[in-house]
mmCIF file of C-alpha atoms and ligand atoms in Angstrom:
data_model
loop_
_atom_site.group_PDB
_atom_site.id
_atom_site.type_symbol
_atom_site.label_atom_id
_atom_site.label_comp_id
_atom_site.label_asym_id
_atom_site.label_seq_id
_atom_site.Cartn_x
_atom_site.Cartn_y
_atom_site.Cartn_z
ATOM 1 C CA MET X 23 -195.466 17.113 51.507
ATOM 2 C CA THR X 24 -191.368 16.955 52.406
ATOM 3 C CA LYS X 25 -191.199 20.328 54.203
ATOM 4 C CA GLN X 26 -187.363 21.817 52.987
ATOM 5 C CA PHE X 27 -184.656 23.199 55.855
ATOM 6 C CA ALA X 28 -181.725 24.705 55.233
ATOM 7 C CA VAL X 29 -178.551 25.860 56.817
ATOM 8 C CA ILE X 30 -176.991 29.161 55.563
ATOM 9 C CA GLY X 31 -173.018 30.453 56.301
ATOM 10 C CA ASN X 32 -169.649 31.089 55.128
ATOM 11 C CA PRO X 33 -168.306 28.482 54.856
ATOM 12 C CA ILE X 34 -170.938 25.870 55.543
ATOM 13 C CA GLU X 35 -168.989 22.290 54.245
ATOM 14 C CA GLN X 36 -168.137 22.110 58.461
ATOM 15 C CA SER X 37 -172.121 21.676 59.272
ATOM 16 C CA ARG X 38 -173.233 19.173 60.932
ATOM 17 C CA SER X 39 -177.193 20.647 61.187
ATOM 18 C CA PRO X 40 -178.305 18.576 58.105
ATOM 19 C CA GLU X 41 -177.030 15.490 59.855
ATOM 20 C CA LEU X 42 -178.622 16.889 63.392
ATOM 21 C CA HIS X 43 -182.386 17.489 61.683
ATOM 22 C CA HIS X 44 -182.125 14.518 59.836
ATOM 23 C CA ALA X 45 -182.282 12.214 62.803
ATOM 24 C CA PHE X 46 -184.716 14.328 64.612
ATOM 25 C CA ALA X 47 -186.897 13.637 61.956
ATOM 26 C CA ALA X 48 -186.445 9.749 61.416
ATOM 27 C CA LYS X 49 -186.996 9.615 65.643
ATOM 28 C CA THR X 50 -189.911 11.957 65.540
ATOM 29 C CA GLY X 51 -191.633 11.242 62.026
ATOM 30 C CA VAL X 52 -191.252 14.061 60.661
ATOM 31 C CA ASP X 53 -191.148 14.878 56.553
ATOM 32 C CA LEU X 54 -187.993 17.230 55.664
ATOM 33 C CA ASN X 55 -184.753 17.360 53.715
ATOM 34 C CA TYR X 56 -182.328 19.790 55.273
ATOM 35 C CA LYS X 57 -179.494 21.388 53.133
ATOM 36 C CA LYS X 58 -176.338 23.305 53.336
ATOM 37 C CA ILE X 59 -175.944 26.604 51.653
ATOM 38 C CA LEU X 60 -173.135 28.013 51.238
ATOM 39 C CA ALA X 61 -173.889 32.095 50.430
ATOM 40 C CA PRO X 62 -171.071 34.931 48.275
ATOM 41 C CA LEU X 63 -170.585 37.206 51.348
ATOM 42 C CA ASP X 64 -172.169 39.957 50.511
ATOM 43 C CA GLY X 65 -175.509 37.648 49.107
ATOM 44 C CA PHE X 66 -176.583 36.870 52.385
ATOM 45 C CA GLU X 67 -180.127 38.776 51.772
ATOM 46 C CA SER X 68 -181.355 37.547 47.857
ATOM 47 C CA ALA X 69 -180.604 33.906 49.249
ATOM 48 C CA VAL X 70 -182.838 33.548 52.138
ATOM 49 C CA LYS X 71 -185.046 35.463 50.031
ATOM 50 C CA ALA X 72 -184.743 32.927 46.718
ATOM 51 C CA PHE X 73 -185.340 29.990 50.048
ATOM 52 C CA PHE X 74 -188.513 31.580 51.344
ATOM 53 C CA ASN X 75 -189.699 32.121 47.766
ATOM 54 C CA GLN X 76 -188.903 28.534 46.553
ATOM 55 C CA ASN X 77 -191.153 27.336 49.912
ATOM 56 C CA GLY X 78 -188.308 26.467 52.380
ATOM 57 C CA VAL X 79 -189.920 26.844 55.928
ATOM 58 C CA GLY X 80 -187.564 27.218 57.604
ATOM 59 C CA MET X 81 -183.525 28.682 58.001
ATOM 60 C CA ASN X 82 -180.750 28.008 60.667
ATOM 61 C CA VAL X 83 -178.033 30.898 59.600
ATOM 62 C CA THR X 84 -174.250 30.711 61.170
ATOM 63 C CA VAL X 85 -170.992 32.271 60.644
ATOM 64 C CA PRO X 86 -170.832 34.841 60.008
ATOM 65 C CA PHE X 87 -174.300 35.970 58.984
ATOM 66 C CA LYS X 88 -176.313 36.080 62.414
ATOM 67 C CA GLU X 89 -175.883 39.893 62.686
ATOM 68 C CA GLN X 90 -177.370 40.401 59.383
ATOM 69 C CA ALA X 91 -180.271 38.340 59.719
ATOM 70 C CA PHE X 92 -181.003 39.895 62.734
ATOM 71 C CA ALA X 93 -181.201 42.617 61.291
ATOM 72 C CA LEU X 94 -183.186 41.172 58.157
ATOM 73 C CA CYS X 95 -186.316 40.223 60.103
ATOM 74 C CA ASP X 96 -189.502 42.035 60.302
ATOM 75 C CA GLN X 97 -190.257 39.806 63.791
ATOM 76 C CA LEU X 98 -187.162 39.212 66.673
ATOM 77 C CA THR X 99 -188.137 37.029 69.714
ATOM 78 C CA GLU X 100 -187.584 38.432 72.743
ATOM 79 C CA ARG X 101 -184.050 36.482 73.497
ATOM 80 C CA ALA X 102 -183.271 37.397 70.128
ATOM 81 C CA LYS X 103 -183.112 41.400 70.591
ATOM 82 C CA ILE X 104 -181.442 40.505 73.191
ATOM 83 C CA ALA X 105 -178.722 38.973 71.183
ATOM 84 C CA LYS X 106 -178.942 40.932 68.803
ATOM 85 C CA ALA X 107 -177.390 37.942 66.371
ATOM 86 C CA VAL X 108 -180.423 35.342 65.086
ATOM 87 C CA ASN X 109 -179.445 31.430 63.825
ATOM 88 C CA THR X 110 -183.628 30.774 63.026
ATOM 89 C CA LEU X 111 -185.542 32.199 60.534
ATOM 90 C CA TRP X 112 -189.017 31.364 59.474
ATOM 91 C CA MET X 113 -191.972 32.604 57.755
ATOM 92 C CA GLN X 114 -195.599 33.431 58.853
ATOM 93 C CA ASP X 115 -198.086 35.732 57.651
ATOM 94 C CA GLY X 116 -195.523 36.908 54.772
ATOM 95 C CA LYS X 117 -193.437 37.894 57.969
ATOM 96 C CA LEU X 118 -189.791 37.005 58.136
ATOM 97 C CA TYR X 119 -189.629 35.771 61.385
ATOM 98 C CA GLY X 120 -186.317 35.665 63.714
ATOM 99 C CA ASP X 121 -185.207 33.881 66.825
ATOM 100 C CA ASN X 122 -181.677 32.851 68.494
ATOM 101 C CA THR X 123 -181.784 29.001 69.882
ATOM 102 C CA ASP X 124 -178.214 29.045 70.900
ATOM 103 C CA GLY X 125 -178.413 30.263 74.444
ATOM 104 C CA GLN X 126 -181.466 27.969 75.385
ATOM 105 C CA GLY X 127 -179.145 24.927 73.886
ATOM 106 C CA LEU X 128 -176.269 25.876 76.563
ATOM 107 C CA VAL X 129 -179.204 26.166 78.933
ATOM 108 C CA ALA X 130 -180.581 22.403 77.890
ATOM 109 C CA ALA X 131 -177.299 20.761 77.143
ATOM 110 C CA ILE X 132 -175.864 21.681 81.365
ATOM 111 C CA GLN X 133 -179.302 21.122 82.225
ATOM 112 C CA ALA X 134 -178.814 17.194 80.668
ATOM 113 C CA LEU X 135 -175.362 16.616 82.027
ATOM 114 C CA GLY X 136 -177.274 17.365 85.598
ATOM 115 C CA TRP X 137 -175.043 20.819 86.580
ATOM 116 C CA ASN X 138 -177.457 23.008 88.835
ATOM 117 C CA LEU X 139 -178.291 26.250 87.317
ATOM 118 C CA GLU X 140 -180.797 27.097 90.496
ATOM 119 C CA ASN X 141 -179.198 30.057 91.993
ATOM 120 C CA SER X 142 -175.282 29.662 90.610
ATOM 121 C CA ARG X 143 -173.119 31.579 89.709
ATOM 122 C CA ILE X 144 -171.302 31.726 86.588
ATOM 123 C CA LEU X 145 -167.755 32.653 84.958
ATOM 124 C CA ILE X 146 -167.989 33.246 81.375
ATOM 125 C CA LEU X 147 -164.547 33.671 80.028
ATOM 126 C CA GLY X 148 -165.186 36.166 76.626
ATOM 127 C CA ALA X 149 -167.575 39.044 75.684
ATOM 128 C CA GLY X 150 -168.106 38.335 71.528
ATOM 129 C CA GLY X 151 -171.407 38.029 69.838
ATOM 130 C CA ALA X 152 -171.928 34.029 72.050
ATOM 131 C CA THR X 153 -170.900 35.707 75.455
ATOM 132 C CA ARG X 154 -174.288 38.368 74.360
ATOM 133 C CA GLY X 155 -175.873 35.270 73.248
ATOM 134 C CA VAL X 156 -176.687 32.963 76.264
ATOM 135 C CA ILE X 157 -176.589 35.817 79.497
ATOM 136 C CA TYR X 158 -180.824 36.272 79.217
ATOM 137 C CA PRO X 159 -181.216 32.262 78.718
ATOM 138 C CA LEU X 160 -178.347 31.629 81.863
ATOM 139 C CA VAL X 161 -180.341 34.050 84.087
ATOM 140 C CA GLN X 162 -184.013 32.608 82.943
ATOM 141 C CA ALA X 163 -182.754 29.543 84.119
ATOM 142 C CA GLY X 164 -181.863 30.545 87.565
ATOM 143 C CA VAL X 165 -178.744 32.200 86.905
ATOM 144 C CA LYS X 166 -177.173 34.545 89.976
ATOM 145 C CA GLN X 167 -174.215 36.023 89.035
ATOM 146 C CA VAL X 168 -172.462 36.228 86.304
ATOM 147 C CA VAL X 169 -169.391 37.539 85.974
ATOM 148 C CA ILE X 170 -167.720 38.747 82.556
ATOM 149 C CA ALA X 171 -163.861 38.062 81.874
ATOM 150 C CA ASN X 172 -162.189 39.514 78.875
ATOM 151 C CA ARG X 173 -158.857 40.199 77.716
ATOM 152 C CA THR X 174 -160.531 44.166 76.395
ATOM 153 C CA LEU X 175 -162.603 45.080 79.361
ATOM 154 C CA ALA X 176 -164.239 48.200 77.325
ATOM 155 C CA ARG X 177 -165.848 45.146 75.333
ATOM 156 C CA ALA X 178 -167.239 43.304 79.357
ATOM 157 C CA GLU X 179 -168.256 46.962 80.601
ATOM 158 C CA GLN X 180 -170.662 47.503 77.162
ATOM 159 C CA LEU X 181 -171.722 43.867 77.183
ATOM 160 C CA VAL X 182 -173.085 44.257 81.036
ATOM 161 C CA GLU X 183 -174.225 48.282 80.636
ATOM 162 C CA ASP X 184 -176.015 46.230 77.060
ATOM 163 C CA LEU X 185 -177.879 44.009 79.120
ATOM 164 C CA LYS X 186 -178.073 44.731 82.385
ATOM 165 C CA ASP X 187 -181.983 45.546 82.000
ATOM 166 C CA ALA X 188 -182.940 42.539 80.768
ATOM 167 C CA VAL X 189 -181.506 40.459 83.172
ATOM 168 C CA ALA X 190 -182.623 42.381 86.432
ATOM 169 C CA ASN X 191 -183.032 39.710 88.301
ATOM 170 C CA ALA X 192 -179.137 38.580 88.661
ATOM 171 C CA VAL X 193 -175.762 40.699 88.877
ATOM 172 C CA LEU X 194 -173.657 41.007 85.575
ATOM 173 C CA GLN X 195 -170.341 41.916 86.558
ATOM 174 C CA ALA X 196 -167.922 42.775 84.374
ATOM 175 C CA ILE X 197 -163.504 42.287 84.560
ATOM 176 C CA SER X 198 -160.660 41.150 82.545
ATOM 177 C CA LEU X 199 -158.527 38.907 82.284
ATOM 178 C CA GLU X 200 -155.704 39.640 85.149
ATOM 179 C CA GLN X 201 -158.522 40.328 87.288
ATOM 180 C CA LEU X 202 -159.804 36.248 86.933
ATOM 181 C CA THR X 203 -160.255 35.178 90.201
ATOM 182 C CA GLY X 204 -163.048 33.485 93.043
ATOM 183 C CA GLU X 205 -165.318 30.476 93.062
ATOM 184 C CA PHE X 206 -167.660 29.511 90.309
ATOM 185 C CA ASP X 207 -170.121 26.841 90.364
ATOM 186 C CA ILE X 208 -169.365 27.209 86.231
ATOM 187 C CA VAL X 209 -166.706 28.403 83.907
ATOM 188 C CA ILE X 210 -168.207 28.810 79.785
ATOM 189 C CA ASN X 211 -165.223 29.670 77.571
ATOM 190 C CA ALA X 212 -167.175 31.576 75.035
ATOM 191 C CA THR X 213 -163.932 33.370 73.402
ATOM 192 C CA SER X 214 -162.746 32.089 70.464
ATOM 193 C CA ALA X 215 -159.437 31.565 72.063
ATOM 194 C CA SER X 216 -159.417 27.171 71.155
ATOM 195 C CA LEU X 217 -160.810 28.802 67.511
ATOM 196 C CA THR X 218 -157.673 29.638 66.520
ATOM 197 C CA GLY X 219 -155.756 27.444 68.835
ATOM 198 C CA ASP X 220 -154.254 30.125 71.793
ATOM 199 C CA ALA X 221 -153.735 29.279 75.112
ATOM 200 C CA LEU X 222 -156.082 30.627 77.818
ATOM 201 C CA GLN X 223 -153.735 30.720 80.839
ATOM 202 C CA LEU X 224 -156.186 29.532 84.051
ATOM 203 C CA PRO X 225 -155.093 31.461 87.481
ATOM 204 C CA GLU X 226 -154.561 28.894 90.298
ATOM 205 C CA SER X 227 -156.760 31.576 92.509
ATOM 206 C CA LEU X 228 -159.643 30.555 90.169
ATOM 207 C CA VAL X 229 -161.713 28.039 90.983
ATOM 208 C CA PHE X 230 -164.105 26.148 89.856
ATOM 209 C CA HIS X 231 -167.299 23.021 89.836
ATOM 210 C CA HIS X 232 -167.248 22.693 86.321
ATOM 211 C CA ALA X 233 -166.114 23.805 83.063
ATOM 212 C CA TYR X 234 -168.185 24.408 79.315
ATOM 213 C CA GLU X 235 -165.846 25.248 76.354
ATOM 214 C CA MET X 236 -168.070 25.761 73.804
ATOM 215 C CA ALA X 237 -165.985 25.039 70.999
ATOM 216 C CA TYR X 238 -166.234 20.999 69.073
ATOM 217 C CA GLY X 239 -163.854 19.263 68.039
ATOM 218 C CA LYS X 240 -160.989 21.237 68.440
ATOM 219 C CA PRO X 241 -158.389 20.876 70.936
ATOM 220 C CA SER X 242 -158.928 23.054 73.737
ATOM 221 C CA SER X 243 -156.613 24.615 76.446
ATOM 222 C CA PHE X 244 -159.155 25.230 78.258
ATOM 223 C CA LEU X 245 -160.253 21.719 78.789
ATOM 224 C CA ASP X 246 -157.022 20.375 79.351
ATOM 225 C CA GLN X 247 -156.315 22.622 82.619
ATOM 226 C CA ALA X 248 -159.913 21.959 83.466
ATOM 227 C CA GLN X 249 -159.392 18.221 83.182
ATOM 228 C CA ALA X 250 -155.935 18.579 85.024
ATOM 229 C CA ARG X 251 -157.832 19.412 87.685
ATOM 230 C CA GLN X 252 -160.018 16.725 87.258
ATOM 231 C CA VAL X 253 -163.223 18.934 87.317
ATOM 232 C CA PRO X 254 -166.353 18.069 84.982
ATOM 233 C CA ALA X 255 -165.897 19.361 81.616
ATOM 234 C CA THR X 256 -166.687 19.078 78.645
ATOM 235 C CA ASP X 257 -166.940 20.649 75.058
ATOM 236 C CA GLY X 258 -169.470 22.672 72.570
ATOM 237 C CA PHE X 259 -171.182 19.044 71.229
ATOM 238 C CA GLY X 260 -174.136 19.941 73.815
ATOM 239 C CA MET X 261 -174.855 22.893 72.995
ATOM 240 C CA LEU X 262 -174.797 21.842 68.837
ATOM 241 C CA VAL X 263 -177.540 19.413 69.451
ATOM 242 C CA GLY X 264 -179.779 21.517 72.005
ATOM 243 C CA GLN X 265 -180.034 24.424 69.782
ATOM 244 C CA ALA X 266 -181.183 22.903 67.049
ATOM 245 C CA ILE X 267 -183.524 20.787 68.858
ATOM 246 C CA GLU X 268 -184.967 24.371 69.614
ATOM 247 C CA ALA X 269 -185.287 25.262 65.864
ATOM 248 C CA PHE X 270 -187.026 22.113 64.869
ATOM 249 C CA TYR X 271 -189.099 22.416 67.660
ATOM 250 C CA ILE X 272 -190.173 26.215 66.602
ATOM 251 C CA TRP X 273 -190.727 24.925 63.185
ATOM 252 C CA ASN X 274 -192.711 21.130 63.562
ATOM 253 C CA LYS X 275 -193.485 21.711 67.104
ATOM 254 C CA VAL X 276 -192.365 18.875 68.468
ATOM 255 C CA LYS X 277 -189.213 18.639 70.238
ATOM 256 C CA PRO X 278 -186.142 15.607 70.563
ATOM 257 C CA GLU X 279 -184.778 14.922 73.528
ATOM 258 C CA LEU X 280 -181.915 15.983 74.181
ATOM 259 C CA LYS X 281 -180.294 12.833 75.596
ATOM 260 C CA ASP X 282 -180.664 10.789 72.441
ATOM 261 C CA PHE X 283 -178.409 12.713 70.582
ATOM 262 C CA LEU X 284 -175.681 13.330 72.564
HETATM 263 P P1 ATR A 1 -168.124 35.508 68.849
HETATM 264 O O1 ATR A 1 -169.340 35.675 67.903
HETATM 265 O O2 ATR A 1 -167.090 33.997 68.844
HETATM 266 O O3 ATR A 1 -168.104 35.448 70.489
HETATM 267 P P2 ATR A 1 -166.066 37.668 68.545
HETATM 268 O O4 ATR A 1 -167.512 38.378 68.921
HETATM 269 O O5 ATR A 1 -165.368 37.897 67.915
HETATM 270 O O6 ATR A 1 -166.690 35.644 68.383
HETATM 271 O O7 ATR A 1 -165.627 37.096 70.186
HETATM 272 C C1 ATR A 1 -164.919 36.657 70.508
HETATM 273 C C2 ATR A 1 -164.105 36.771 71.872
HETATM 274 O O8 ATR A 1 -162.956 35.615 72.354
HETATM 275 C C3 ATR A 1 -163.642 38.079 72.694
HETATM 276 O O9 ATR A 1 -164.569 38.187 74.109
HETATM 277 C C4 ATR A 1 -162.434 38.076 72.856
HETATM 278 O O10 ATR A 1 -161.801 38.967 73.302
HETATM 279 P P3 ATR A 1 -161.436 40.602 72.931
HETATM 280 O O11 ATR A 1 -162.948 41.353 73.097
HETATM 281 O O12 ATR A 1 -160.320 40.847 74.177
HETATM 282 O O13 ATR A 1 -160.943 40.232 71.248
HETATM 283 C C5 ATR A 1 -161.866 37.106 72.613
HETATM 284 N N1 ATR A 1 -160.477 36.217 72.458
HETATM 285 C C6 ATR A 1 -159.937 35.780 71.181
HETATM 286 N N2 ATR A 1 -158.995 35.278 71.073
HETATM 287 C C7 ATR A 1 -158.610 35.433 72.348
HETATM 288 C C8 ATR A 1 -157.072 35.115 73.009
HETATM 289 N N3 ATR A 1 -155.731 34.670 72.390
HETATM 290 N N4 ATR A 1 -156.968 35.192 74.497
HETATM 291 C C9 ATR A 1 -158.207 35.490 75.113
HETATM 292 N N5 ATR A 1 -159.503 36.405 74.463
HETATM 293 C C10 ATR A 1 -159.857 36.039 73.952
#
């Protein structure tokens, strides 16, 4: 029987998840159908319940519902608990399970580029939900130091406070954007600045060897600056594919290879 999947969000038209999951299915021989669900802003819970009541197997959750999905779950994975956000849902023994595969998607994408994470020192720009979701998986992958730089320093400090016990084997530090300096193996842009078209100015005293922009398909002043410095740099398409592969693996117990879909 064809297994039913969906991605739910608002807006949802732009989502590339159906195309990715159908490509994984074609490659691995899984019989599935994956559709988009546009939920009204006040109708997330009823849309999720209706989907699983109609024998839906798994659902991805995107903006703006990841925190609501987290609150709705009966069972959460460790990384979802730490992220306080869920992007992957499924039913098991009558219970709604939630995971967050975004961070592992980023780790897989960075590893596929051949950029070393083991014992590395990483700078993350931004202290919102996107940053919260990736710190624990990065540290699990061997990152030893994470500096979180945010326009609003207090928000970065709060994030470090919230996460420091969960990532006790790495050093976390919060700074403001004005304090940006030093040398890093990788800089990750997790601000929404590219999405709104705002420029993010990286000072000359900031040295970095690789640059990862979490957004994709948008002009990015962050990527422009990395490229001007001739530093290896990429947008977030690999992360998108990586998180989709992790969700596909949870639901279908077979893992497509990231490099086949980049
Ligand atoms: P997300 O869930 O995508 O992380 P968010 O929680 O709204 O979205 O967080 C957006 C992040 O981008 C924040 O860190 C925000 O900084 P503030 O905490 O100071 O608001 C950052 N951000 C957004 N626009 C920015 C800009 N023009 N320059 C610098 N940082 C920006």
